[in-house]
Amino acid sequence: MNVLGIETTCDETAISVVRNGVEILSNVISSQSDYHRQFNGVYPEMAARQHVDLLIPTLEEALTEAKVTKSEIDLIAVAKGPGLIGPLLIGLNGAKTLSLAWNVPLIGVNHVEAHLYGAMMSNQSFLFPSLGVVISGGHTFLVKISSVGNYELIGTTVDDAIGEAFDKVATLLDLPYPGGPEIEKLAKEGNPTAFPFKAGKVKKHPFDFSFSGLKTNVLYAIKGQNGLKENASLISEEEKKDVAASFQEVALGDICEKAAKASQIFCSRAIYIGGGVSQNKRLREMLDAKNLSCPIYWPKRDLCLDNGAMIAGLGLHLFQQKGEGDPLSLEPQTRIPMS
Ligand code: KG4
Ligand code: ZN
């Protein structure tokens, strides 16, 4: 089956054609990050407008690259949430229109689950029970996966998502959006033990995350104890490298520590990692260094950030499980509980 996957939850207009759930025929990602850089983050209203402009050209490119015509598409999968309401509406209405015009079924997909499916389809491995680790700009989740579609929440963030913390610290260091790759680059030249930053703890919830205290540690290190975000930096360019390295080490160390513990306690047969922060090479080194007894599966490079392939892949799985598509009345959901 050829599945068209449409992703517009945030600032990537991404469309892909995937055959039989794993064979990626095309994976076109029209990123808006250059546009949103001027706002130091995603401007939701403008993201929706950009999706309107980019949807049809991205679709045409995805079909051409896949060497597939519209009559060869058997299913349309679309990210129904969680995400920004304006962007979600554009993707969902586009998908519904195509479903109606081409007379093919439609299936709505949870974007966060799709990130985990990205690691499964990259490696063509399905081992359960497993631990899912979602680390992106909008989400930080540890989940126990019993099968595709069956998740139990183990831990989440009580404030910022991990990628959001990277983006905010990057702003404090005068680095452009998106900040994650910029911090990783700067951190390579810094000393990760130079600043004694601490990971956040959440009382009685050992697998939950909190990054706001760590972010304040960084703010004070850069702008002094009474420093405000808009105040000038008090540290040198050299010290900025140490701040980036120290922040990254603590934030990623916290993810690794909790993921390693959870995988042992829940007897996971595998760990699947998904979301934009999974691109970070230092994270891969740190988790590998834990020498865990189960394999760790990472998404391939094009499947780390938001993309349509993970939506198409999971979409086929859900369609086969349900035995039918979703109605055209399918609604966007800005939040979806992870269970
Ligand atoms: O999964 P994604 O494309 O979007 C959401 O679903 O949120 O993730 C984007 C996030 C951004 O916060 C970005 O800064 C972060 O992933 N990111 C990274 C790296 N590359 C992207 N964070 C740390 N290190 C990286 N190399
Ligand atoms: Zn995402």
Coordinates of C-alpha atoms and ligand atoms in Angstrom, one line a residue:
M1 CA 0.0 0.0 0.0
N2 CA 1.2 3.5 -0.9
V3 CA 0.5 5.9 2.0
L4 CA 0.7 9.7 1.7
G5 CA 1.8 11.2 5.1
I6 CA 1.1 14.8 5.9
E7 CA 2.7 16.6 8.8
T8 CA 1.9 20.2 9.8
T9 CA 1.8 20.3 13.6
C10 CA 4.4 23.1 14.0
D11 CA 6.7 24.8 11.5
E12 CA 7.5 22.0 9.1
T13 CA 5.3 21.3 6.1
A14 CA 6.3 17.7 5.5
I15 CA 4.8 15.2 3.0
S16 CA 6.0 11.7 2.3
V17 CA 5.0 8.6 0.4
V18 CA 5.7 5.4 2.2
R19 CA 5.1 1.9 0.8
N20 CA 3.9 -0.9 3.1
G21 CA 4.8 1.1 6.3
V22 CA 8.6 1.0 6.0
E23 CA 9.8 1.7 2.5
I24 CA 10.2 5.5 2.1
L25 CA 9.7 6.5 -1.5
S26 CA 9.9 10.3 -0.8
N27 CA 10.3 12.4 2.3
V28 CA 10.0 16.1 1.5
I29 CA 10.4 18.6 4.4
S30 CA 9.7 22.2 3.7
S31 CA 11.1 23.8 6.8
Q32 CA 10.0 27.3 7.9
S33 CA 12.8 27.7 10.5
D34 CA 14.6 30.3 8.4
Y35 CA 11.4 32.4 8.4
H36 CA 10.7 32.0 12.2
R37 CA 14.3 32.8 13.2
Q38 CA 13.5 36.5 13.2
F39 CA 11.0 35.8 16.0
N40 CA 13.4 33.6 18.0
G41 CA 10.8 30.8 17.9
V42 CA 7.7 29.7 16.1
Y43 CA 5.1 32.4 15.4
P44 CA 1.9 30.3 15.2
E45 CA -0.3 32.5 13.0
M46 CA 2.5 32.9 10.5
A47 CA 3.3 29.2 10.6
A48 CA -0.3 28.5 9.5
R49 CA 0.0 31.0 6.6
Q50 CA 3.3 29.4 5.5
H51 CA 1.6 25.9 5.6
V52 CA -1.0 27.3 3.2
D53 CA 1.7 28.4 0.8
L54 CA 3.8 25.3 1.1
L55 CA 1.3 22.5 1.2
I56 CA 0.6 22.1 -2.6
P57 CA 4.2 22.5 -3.8
T58 CA 5.4 20.1 -1.1
L59 CA 2.7 17.5 -2.2
E60 CA 3.7 17.8 -5.8
E61 CA 7.4 17.3 -4.9
A62 CA 6.6 14.3 -2.7
L63 CA 4.6 12.6 -5.5
T64 CA 7.2 13.4 -8.2
E65 CA 10.1 12.2 -6.0
A66 CA 8.3 9.0 -5.2
K67 CA 7.5 8.4 -8.9
V68 CA 3.9 7.8 -7.8
T69 CA 0.7 9.3 -9.3
K70 CA -2.3 10.3 -7.2
S71 CA -4.2 7.3 -8.5
E72 CA -1.5 5.0 -6.9
I73 CA -2.1 6.5 -3.4
D74 CA -4.1 4.0 -1.2
L75 CA -4.4 5.9 2.1
I76 CA -3.9 9.4 3.4
A77 CA -2.4 9.7 6.9
V78 CA -2.3 13.1 8.6
A79 CA -1.0 14.4 11.9
K80 CA -4.1 15.3 13.9
G81 CA -2.1 16.6 16.9
P82 CA -0.8 17.5 19.4
G83 CA 0.4 20.8 17.9
L84 CA -0.6 24.3 17.1
I85 CA -4.2 24.8 16.1
G86 CA -3.7 26.9 13.0
P87 CA -1.0 24.6 11.4
L88 CA -3.0 21.5 12.3
L89 CA -6.1 22.9 10.6
I90 CA -4.3 23.5 7.4
G91 CA -2.8 19.9 7.2
L92 CA -6.1 18.3 8.3
N93 CA -8.2 20.2 5.8
G94 CA -5.7 19.5 3.1
A95 CA -5.8 15.8 3.9
K96 CA -9.6 15.7 4.0
T97 CA -9.8 17.5 0.6
L98 CA -7.4 15.0 -1.0
S99 CA -9.3 12.0 0.6
L100 CA -12.6 13.3 -0.8
A101 CA -11.2 14.2 -4.3
W102 CA -9.1 11.0 -4.7
N103 CA -11.6 8.8 -3.0
V104 CA -9.1 7.2 -0.6
P105 CA -9.5 6.6 3.1
L106 CA -8.1 9.1 5.7
I107 CA -6.4 8.2 9.0
G108 CA -5.5 10.6 11.8
V109 CA -2.1 10.0 13.6
N110 CA -0.8 11.2 16.9
H111 CA 2.4 13.2 16.1
V112 CA 4.2 12.1 19.3
E113 CA 3.5 8.4 18.7
A114 CA 4.8 8.9 15.2
H115 CA 8.1 10.1 16.5
L116 CA 8.6 6.7 18.2
Y117 CA 7.4 4.9 15.1
G118 CA 10.2 6.8 13.2
A119 CA 12.8 4.9 15.3
M120 CA 11.0 1.6 14.7
M121 CA 10.6 2.0 10.9
S122 CA 14.2 3.2 10.6
N123 CA 15.5 0.0 12.0
Q124 CA 12.6 -2.3 11.0
S125 CA 12.5 -3.6 14.6
F126 CA 9.4 -4.1 16.8
L127 CA 10.4 -5.4 20.2
F128 CA 8.0 -5.2 23.1
P129 CA 7.7 -4.3 25.9
S130 CA 10.0 -1.4 25.2
L131 CA 10.7 2.1 26.4
G132 CA 9.8 5.0 24.3
V133 CA 11.8 8.3 24.8
V134 CA 10.2 11.3 23.0
I135 CA 12.5 14.3 23.2
S136 CA 11.4 17.2 20.9
G137 CA 10.7 20.9 20.9
G138 CA 7.2 20.4 22.3
H139 CA 7.4 17.1 24.1
T140 CA 9.4 15.1 26.7
F141 CA 8.0 11.7 27.5
L142 CA 9.1 8.4 28.8
V143 CA 6.5 5.7 27.9
K144 CA 6.2 2.0 28.3
I145 CA 5.3 0.5 24.9
S146 CA 3.4 -2.8 24.9
S147 CA 2.6 -2.7 21.2
V148 CA 2.2 -0.1 18.5
G149 CA -0.6 2.1 19.8
N150 CA -0.4 0.8 23.4
Y151 CA 1.5 3.2 25.7
E152 CA 1.7 3.8 29.4
L153 CA 3.1 7.1 30.6
I154 CA 6.1 6.8 32.9
G155 CA 7.3 10.4 33.0
T156 CA 6.9 13.7 31.4
T157 CA 8.0 17.3 32.0
V158 CA 6.3 19.6 34.5
D159 CA 7.5 22.7 32.6
D160 CA 9.6 23.1 29.5
A161 CA 10.2 20.4 26.9
I162 CA 13.8 19.5 26.5
G163 CA 14.1 21.0 23.0
E164 CA 12.4 24.1 24.3
A165 CA 15.0 24.4 27.0
F166 CA 17.8 24.1 24.4
D167 CA 16.0 26.8 22.3
K168 CA 15.6 29.2 25.3
V169 CA 19.2 28.7 26.5
A170 CA 20.3 29.4 22.9
T171 CA 18.4 32.7 23.0
L172 CA 20.2 33.6 26.3
L173 CA 23.5 32.9 24.5
D174 CA 22.5 35.0 21.5
L175 CA 22.4 32.0 19.2
P176 CA 19.8 31.8 16.4
Y177 CA 16.6 29.6 16.4
P178 CA 16.4 26.6 16.4
G179 CA 18.9 26.6 19.3
G180 CA 19.5 22.8 19.8
P181 CA 22.0 22.3 16.9
E182 CA 23.7 25.7 17.8
I183 CA 24.2 24.7 21.4
E184 CA 25.6 21.3 20.3
K185 CA 28.1 23.0 18.0
L186 CA 29.2 25.5 20.7
A187 CA 29.4 22.9 23.4
K188 CA 32.0 20.9 21.4
E189 CA 34.5 23.7 22.2
G190 CA 33.5 24.1 25.9
N191 CA 34.2 22.4 29.2
P192 CA 31.1 20.5 30.4
T193 CA 32.1 20.7 34.0
A194 CA 32.9 24.4 34.1
F195 CA 29.5 25.4 35.6
P196 CA 27.9 23.4 38.4
F197 CA 24.4 23.3 36.9
K198 CA 21.9 20.9 38.4
A199 CA 19.1 18.8 36.8
G200 CA 15.6 19.4 38.1
K201 CA 13.9 16.9 40.4
V202 CA 10.1 16.4 40.8
K203 CA 9.0 15.3 44.2
K204 CA 7.5 11.8 44.3
H205 CA 7.8 11.5 40.5
P206 CA 11.3 10.1 39.9
F207 CA 10.8 9.8 36.1
D208 CA 9.4 13.3 35.6
F209 CA 11.5 16.2 34.3
S210 CA 11.8 19.9 35.1
F211 CA 14.1 22.1 33.1
S212 CA 13.0 25.6 34.4
G213 CA 15.5 25.5 37.4
L214 CA 18.4 24.6 35.0
K215 CA 17.3 27.4 32.7
T216 CA 17.5 29.8 35.6
N217 CA 21.0 28.5 36.6
V218 CA 22.1 29.4 33.0
L219 CA 20.4 32.8 33.1
Y220 CA 22.3 33.6 36.4
A221 CA 25.6 32.3 35.0
I222 CA 25.3 34.6 31.9
K223 CA 23.6 37.7 33.3
G224 CA 24.3 37.6 37.1
Q225 CA 22.0 36.8 40.0
N226 CA 19.7 39.8 39.3
G227 CA 20.0 39.5 35.6
L228 CA 17.0 39.7 33.3
K229 CA 16.7 38.0 29.9
E230 CA 17.1 41.3 28.1
N231 CA 20.2 42.4 30.1
A232 CA 23.5 42.2 28.4
S233 CA 25.7 39.1 28.8
L234 CA 28.3 39.4 31.5
I235 CA 30.5 36.6 30.2
S236 CA 33.0 36.2 27.4
E237 CA 32.6 34.3 24.2
E238 CA 34.9 31.6 25.6
E239 CA 32.8 31.3 28.8
K240 CA 29.7 31.0 26.5
K241 CA 31.1 27.7 25.2
D242 CA 31.5 26.4 28.7
V243 CA 27.9 27.4 29.6
A244 CA 26.6 25.6 26.5
A245 CA 28.7 22.5 27.3
S246 CA 27.7 22.5 31.0
F247 CA 24.0 23.0 30.2
Q248 CA 24.0 20.3 27.5
E249 CA 25.7 17.8 29.7
V250 CA 23.3 18.2 32.6
A251 CA 20.1 18.3 30.4
L252 CA 21.1 15.3 28.4
G253 CA 22.5 13.5 31.4
D254 CA 19.1 13.8 33.1
I255 CA 17.4 12.2 30.1
C256 CA 19.9 9.4 29.9
E257 CA 19.8 8.7 33.7
K258 CA 16.0 8.4 33.8
A259 CA 15.7 6.5 30.6
A260 CA 18.3 4.0 31.7
K261 CA 16.6 3.5 35.1
A262 CA 13.2 3.1 33.5
S263 CA 14.4 0.6 30.9
Q264 CA 15.8 -1.6 33.8
I265 CA 12.7 -1.3 36.1
F266 CA 10.3 -2.0 33.3
C267 CA 12.4 -4.8 31.8
S268 CA 12.4 -3.2 28.3
R269 CA 13.5 -5.3 25.4
A270 CA 14.5 -2.2 23.5
I271 CA 14.6 1.6 23.7
Y272 CA 13.1 3.7 20.9
I273 CA 14.1 7.3 20.8
G274 CA 12.2 10.0 18.8
G275 CA 12.0 13.7 18.3
G276 CA 14.4 16.5 17.2
V277 CA 16.8 16.3 20.2
S278 CA 17.6 12.7 19.1
Q279 CA 19.9 14.3 16.5
N280 CA 22.3 15.3 19.2
K281 CA 25.5 13.3 18.9
R282 CA 26.6 13.8 22.5
L283 CA 23.2 12.3 23.6
R284 CA 24.0 9.2 21.6
E285 CA 27.5 8.9 23.1
M286 CA 26.1 9.4 26.7
L287 CA 23.4 6.8 26.3
D288 CA 25.7 4.3 24.6
A289 CA 28.2 4.8 27.5
K290 CA 25.5 3.4 29.9
N291 CA 26.1 -0.1 28.3
L292 CA 22.4 -1.0 28.7
S293 CA 21.4 -4.7 28.3
C294 CA 18.8 -3.8 25.6
P295 CA 19.4 -2.3 22.1
I296 CA 18.8 1.4 21.6
Y297 CA 17.1 2.4 18.3
W298 CA 17.5 5.9 16.9
P299 CA 15.6 7.3 13.9
K300 CA 17.6 7.9 10.7
R301 CA 18.6 11.5 10.2
D302 CA 15.6 12.5 8.0
L303 CA 13.2 10.9 10.5
C304 CA 14.5 12.8 13.6
L305 CA 12.9 16.1 13.0
D306 CA 9.2 16.5 12.1
N307 CA 8.5 14.6 8.8
G308 CA 5.7 13.0 6.9
A309 CA 7.3 9.5 6.6
M310 CA 6.7 8.7 10.3
I311 CA 3.1 9.8 9.9
A312 CA 2.6 7.6 6.8
G313 CA 4.3 4.6 8.5
L314 CA 2.2 4.7 11.7
G315 CA -0.9 5.7 9.7
L316 CA -0.8 2.4 7.8
H317 CA -0.3 0.4 11.0
L318 CA -3.4 2.1 12.6
F319 CA -5.5 1.7 9.5
Q320 CA -4.8 -2.0 9.5
Q321 CA -5.5 -2.3 13.2
K322 CA -8.8 -0.5 13.0
G323 CA -9.8 -2.0 9.7
E324 CA -11.2 1.3 8.5
G325 CA -10.3 5.0 8.1
D326 CA -11.4 8.0 10.2
P327 CA -14.5 10.0 9.2
L328 CA -14.1 13.4 7.4
S329 CA -15.3 15.0 10.6
L330 CA -11.9 14.2 12.2
E331 CA -11.0 17.1 14.5
P332 CA -7.5 18.5 15.3
Q333 CA -6.4 18.0 18.9
T334 CA -3.9 20.5 20.2
R335 CA -3.2 18.2 23.2
I336 CA -3.5 14.4 23.3
P337 CA -2.8 12.5 26.5
M338 CA 0.0 10.0 26.0
S339 CA -1.6 6.7 27.1
Ligands
KG4_1 O1 10.8 17.0 16.8 P1 11.0 18.4 16.4 O2 11.3 18.7 14.9 O3 9.7 19.3 16.7 C1 8.7 19.0 17.7 O4 7.9 18.0 17.5 O5 8.8 19.8 18.7 O6 12.1 19.0 17.3 C2 12.6 20.3 17.2 C3 13.5 20.5 18.5 C4 13.9 21.9 18.6 O7 13.7 22.4 19.9 C5 15.4 21.9 18.3 O8 16.2 22.9 19.0 C6 15.8 20.5 18.8 O9 14.7 19.7 18.4 N1 17.0 20.0 18.2 C7 18.1 19.7 19.0 C8 19.1 19.3 18.0 N2 18.5 19.3 16.8 C9 17.3 19.7 16.9 N3 18.4 19.7 20.3 C10 19.6 19.4 20.7 N4 20.6 19.0 19.9 C11 20.4 18.9 18.5 N5 21.4 18.6 17.7
ZN2 ZN 7.9 16.6 16.4

